[in-house]
mmCIF file of C-alpha atoms in Angstrom:
data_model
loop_
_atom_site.group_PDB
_atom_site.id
_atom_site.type_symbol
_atom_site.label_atom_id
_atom_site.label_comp_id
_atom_site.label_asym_id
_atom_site.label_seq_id
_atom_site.Cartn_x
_atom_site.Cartn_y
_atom_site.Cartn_z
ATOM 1 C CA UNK Q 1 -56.308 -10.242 -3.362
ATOM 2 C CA UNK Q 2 -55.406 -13.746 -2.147
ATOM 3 C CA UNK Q 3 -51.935 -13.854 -4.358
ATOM 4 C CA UNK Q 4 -51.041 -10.923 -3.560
ATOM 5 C CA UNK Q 5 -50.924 -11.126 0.188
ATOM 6 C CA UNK Q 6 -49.780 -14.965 -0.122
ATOM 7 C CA UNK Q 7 -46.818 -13.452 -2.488
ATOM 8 C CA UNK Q 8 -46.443 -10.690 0.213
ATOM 9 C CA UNK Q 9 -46.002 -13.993 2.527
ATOM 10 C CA UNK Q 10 -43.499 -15.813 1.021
ATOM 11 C CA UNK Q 11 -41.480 -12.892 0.576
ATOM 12 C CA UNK Q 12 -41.410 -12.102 3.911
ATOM 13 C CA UNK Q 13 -41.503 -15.665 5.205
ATOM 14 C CA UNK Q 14 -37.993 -16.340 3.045
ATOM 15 C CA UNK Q 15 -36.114 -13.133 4.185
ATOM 16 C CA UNK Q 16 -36.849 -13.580 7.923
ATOM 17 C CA UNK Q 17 -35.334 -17.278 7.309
ATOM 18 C CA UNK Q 18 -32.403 -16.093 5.047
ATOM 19 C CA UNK Q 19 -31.880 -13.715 7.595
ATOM 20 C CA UNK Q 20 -30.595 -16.528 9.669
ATOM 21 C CA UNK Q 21 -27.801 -17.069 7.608
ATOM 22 C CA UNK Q 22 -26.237 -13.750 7.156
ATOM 23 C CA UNK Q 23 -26.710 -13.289 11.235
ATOM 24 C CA UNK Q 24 -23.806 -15.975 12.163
ATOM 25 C CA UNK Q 25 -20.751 -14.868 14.411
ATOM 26 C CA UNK Q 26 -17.937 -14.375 12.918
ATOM 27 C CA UNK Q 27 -15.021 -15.748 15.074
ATOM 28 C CA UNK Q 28 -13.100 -13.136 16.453
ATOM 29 C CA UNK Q 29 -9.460 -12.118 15.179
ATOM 30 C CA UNK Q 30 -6.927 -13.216 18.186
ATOM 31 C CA UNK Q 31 -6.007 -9.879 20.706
ATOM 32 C CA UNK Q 32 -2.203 -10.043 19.089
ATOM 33 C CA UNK Q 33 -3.453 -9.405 15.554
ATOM 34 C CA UNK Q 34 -6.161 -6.924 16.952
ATOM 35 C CA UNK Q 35 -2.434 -5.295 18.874
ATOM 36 C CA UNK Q 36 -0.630 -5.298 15.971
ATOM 37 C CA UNK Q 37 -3.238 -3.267 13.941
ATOM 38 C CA UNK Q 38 -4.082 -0.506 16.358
ATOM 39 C CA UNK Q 39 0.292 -0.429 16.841
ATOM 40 C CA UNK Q 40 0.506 0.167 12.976
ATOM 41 C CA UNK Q 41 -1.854 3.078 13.365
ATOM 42 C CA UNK Q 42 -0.252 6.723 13.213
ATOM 43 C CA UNK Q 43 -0.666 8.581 16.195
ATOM 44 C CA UNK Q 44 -0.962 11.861 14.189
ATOM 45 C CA UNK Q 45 -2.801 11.088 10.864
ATOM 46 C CA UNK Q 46 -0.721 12.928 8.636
ATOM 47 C CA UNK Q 47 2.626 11.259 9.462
ATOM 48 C CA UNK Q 48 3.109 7.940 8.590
ATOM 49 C CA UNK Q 49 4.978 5.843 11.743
ATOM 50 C CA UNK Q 50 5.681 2.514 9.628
ATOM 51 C CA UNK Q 51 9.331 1.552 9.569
ATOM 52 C CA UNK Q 52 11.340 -0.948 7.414
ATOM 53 C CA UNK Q 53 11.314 -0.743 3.701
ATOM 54 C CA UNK Q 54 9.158 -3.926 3.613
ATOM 55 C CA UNK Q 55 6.532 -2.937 6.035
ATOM 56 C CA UNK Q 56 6.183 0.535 4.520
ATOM 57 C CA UNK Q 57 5.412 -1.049 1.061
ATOM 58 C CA UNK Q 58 3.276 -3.393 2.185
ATOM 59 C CA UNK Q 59 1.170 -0.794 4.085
ATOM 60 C CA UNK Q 60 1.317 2.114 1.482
ATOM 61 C CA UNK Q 61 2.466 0.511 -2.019
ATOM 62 C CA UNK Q 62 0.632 -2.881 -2.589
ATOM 63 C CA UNK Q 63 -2.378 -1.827 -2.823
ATOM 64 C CA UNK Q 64 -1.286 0.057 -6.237
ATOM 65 C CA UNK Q 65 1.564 -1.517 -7.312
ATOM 66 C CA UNK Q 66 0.159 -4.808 -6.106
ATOM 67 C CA UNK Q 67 1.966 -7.922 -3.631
ATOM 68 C CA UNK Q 68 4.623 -8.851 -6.153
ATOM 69 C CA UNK Q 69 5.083 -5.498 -7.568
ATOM 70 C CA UNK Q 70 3.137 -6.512 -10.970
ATOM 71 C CA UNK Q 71 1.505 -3.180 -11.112
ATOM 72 C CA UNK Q 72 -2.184 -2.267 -12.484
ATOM 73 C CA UNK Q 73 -2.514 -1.843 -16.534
ATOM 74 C CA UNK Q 74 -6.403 -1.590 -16.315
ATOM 75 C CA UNK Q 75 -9.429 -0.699 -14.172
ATOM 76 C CA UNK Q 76 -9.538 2.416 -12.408
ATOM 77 C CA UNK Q 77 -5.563 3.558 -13.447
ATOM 78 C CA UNK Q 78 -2.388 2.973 -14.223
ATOM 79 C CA UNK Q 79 0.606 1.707 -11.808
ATOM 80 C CA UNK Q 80 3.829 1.017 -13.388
ATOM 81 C CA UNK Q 81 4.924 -2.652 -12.936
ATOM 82 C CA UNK Q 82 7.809 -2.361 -10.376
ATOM 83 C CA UNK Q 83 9.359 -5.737 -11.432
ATOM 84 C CA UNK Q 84 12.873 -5.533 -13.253
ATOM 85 C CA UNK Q 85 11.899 -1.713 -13.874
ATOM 86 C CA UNK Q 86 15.031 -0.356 -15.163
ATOM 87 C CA UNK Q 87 13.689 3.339 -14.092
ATOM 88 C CA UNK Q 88 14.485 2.018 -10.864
ATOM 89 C CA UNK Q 89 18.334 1.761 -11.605
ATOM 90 C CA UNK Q 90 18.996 5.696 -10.385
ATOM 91 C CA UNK Q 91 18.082 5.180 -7.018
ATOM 92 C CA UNK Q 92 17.441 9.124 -7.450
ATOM 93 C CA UNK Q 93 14.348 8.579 -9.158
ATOM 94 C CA UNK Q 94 12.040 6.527 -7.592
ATOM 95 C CA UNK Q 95 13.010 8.310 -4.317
ATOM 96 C CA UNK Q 96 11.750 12.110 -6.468
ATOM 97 C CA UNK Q 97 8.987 10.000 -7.317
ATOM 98 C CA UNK Q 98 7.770 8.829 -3.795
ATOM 99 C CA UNK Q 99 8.362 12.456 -2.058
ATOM 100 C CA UNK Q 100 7.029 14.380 -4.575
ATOM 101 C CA UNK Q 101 4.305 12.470 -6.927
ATOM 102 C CA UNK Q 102 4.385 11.477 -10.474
ATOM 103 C CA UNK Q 103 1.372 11.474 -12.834
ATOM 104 C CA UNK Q 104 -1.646 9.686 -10.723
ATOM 105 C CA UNK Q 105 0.772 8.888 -8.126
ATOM 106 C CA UNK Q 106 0.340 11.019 -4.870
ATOM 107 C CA UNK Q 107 2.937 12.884 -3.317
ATOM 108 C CA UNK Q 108 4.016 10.615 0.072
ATOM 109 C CA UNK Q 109 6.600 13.504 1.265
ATOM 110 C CA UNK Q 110 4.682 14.532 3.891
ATOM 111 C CA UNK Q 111 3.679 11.552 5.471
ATOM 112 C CA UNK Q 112 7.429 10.068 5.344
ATOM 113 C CA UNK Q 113 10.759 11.036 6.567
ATOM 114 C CA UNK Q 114 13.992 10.825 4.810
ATOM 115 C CA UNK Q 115 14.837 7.124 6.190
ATOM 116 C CA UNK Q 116 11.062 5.702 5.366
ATOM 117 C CA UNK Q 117 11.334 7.227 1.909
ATOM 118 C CA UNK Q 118 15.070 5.784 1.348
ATOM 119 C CA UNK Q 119 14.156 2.455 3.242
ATOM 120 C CA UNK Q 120 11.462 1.806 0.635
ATOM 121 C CA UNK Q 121 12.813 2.504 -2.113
ATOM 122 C CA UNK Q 122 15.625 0.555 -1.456
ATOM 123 C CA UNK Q 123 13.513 -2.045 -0.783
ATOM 124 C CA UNK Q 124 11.673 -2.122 -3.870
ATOM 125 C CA UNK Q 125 15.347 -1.958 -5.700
ATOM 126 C CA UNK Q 126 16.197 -4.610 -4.396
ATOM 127 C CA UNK Q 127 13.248 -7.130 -4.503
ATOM 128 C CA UNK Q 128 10.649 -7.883 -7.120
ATOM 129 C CA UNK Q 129 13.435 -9.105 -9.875
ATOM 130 C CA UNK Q 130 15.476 -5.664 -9.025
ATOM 131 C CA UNK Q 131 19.106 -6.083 -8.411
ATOM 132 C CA UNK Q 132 20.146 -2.909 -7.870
ATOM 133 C CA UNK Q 133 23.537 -2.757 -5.007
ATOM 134 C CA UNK Q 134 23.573 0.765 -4.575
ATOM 135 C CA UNK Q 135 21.502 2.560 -1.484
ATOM 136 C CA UNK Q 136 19.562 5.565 -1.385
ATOM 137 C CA UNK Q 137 20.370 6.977 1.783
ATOM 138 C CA UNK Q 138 17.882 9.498 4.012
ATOM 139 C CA UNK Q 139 20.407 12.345 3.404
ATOM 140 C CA UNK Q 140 20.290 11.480 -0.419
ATOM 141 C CA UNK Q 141 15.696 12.322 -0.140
ATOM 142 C CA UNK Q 142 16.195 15.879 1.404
ATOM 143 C CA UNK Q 143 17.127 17.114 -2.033
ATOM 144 C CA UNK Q 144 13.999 15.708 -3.470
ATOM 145 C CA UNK Q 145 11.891 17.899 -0.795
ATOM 146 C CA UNK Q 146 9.906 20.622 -2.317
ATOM 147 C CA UNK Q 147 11.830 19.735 -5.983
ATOM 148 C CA UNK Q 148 9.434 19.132 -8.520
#
């Protein structure tokens, strides 16, 4: 029928012209930020090669434990709110808890060393409201290997 194939038309007629609009270039990230992304990729996928406590918790933490360290209370889990945690205060802990994995939290002790694990943690002790002087040192994580 005549409505039906006019219908048929305008369907067609407004999605080849809408189609327009999606198809615009997007401008092109500069070469240095392209660089900088393929650099932060691991050469060997199971071994993380970020380094500085920052870096490493803005590559593997944030997207969990969010920018500021607020944490996750709702949604898909559960991340503890890093901010003036006072479970951070044994620097022991939070290093057991990145090597080896606590509740929904994955184990990241075999994608890190002993330096990436201690230079995180001591990274989140110290920022995000945490005052905490002491330092966990890479020779202080091997006793977390394997220790669950």
């Amino acid at each position: 029928s005549f409505g039906a194939a006019s219908s048929g038309l305008l369907t067609l007629a407004l999605l080849v012209s809408a189609g327009d609009a999606y198809a615009q270039p997007v401008a092109p990230q500069s070469t240095a930020t392209n660089q900088q992304l393929l650099d932060s990729f691991s050469s060997t996928p199971t071994r993380a090669t970020f380094q500085g406590g920052e870096t490493i918790y803005r590559s593997m933490c944030q997207g969990c434990h969010m920018p500021n360290g607020e944490g996750a209370h709702s949604g898909a889990g559960f991340f503890p709110d890093l901010r003036k945690n006072q479970k951070l205060g044994a620097g022991a802990y939070p290093a057991m808890v990145v090597v080896n994995g606590l509740h929904g939290m994955p184990p990241f002790g075999a994608w890190m060393d002993d330096q990436q694990v201690a230079d995180v943690v001591n990274y989140i002790r110290t920022h995000f409201n945490n005052d905490y002087k002491d330092t966990v040192r890479p020779d202080d994580v091997k006793q977390f290997r394997g220790a669950r």
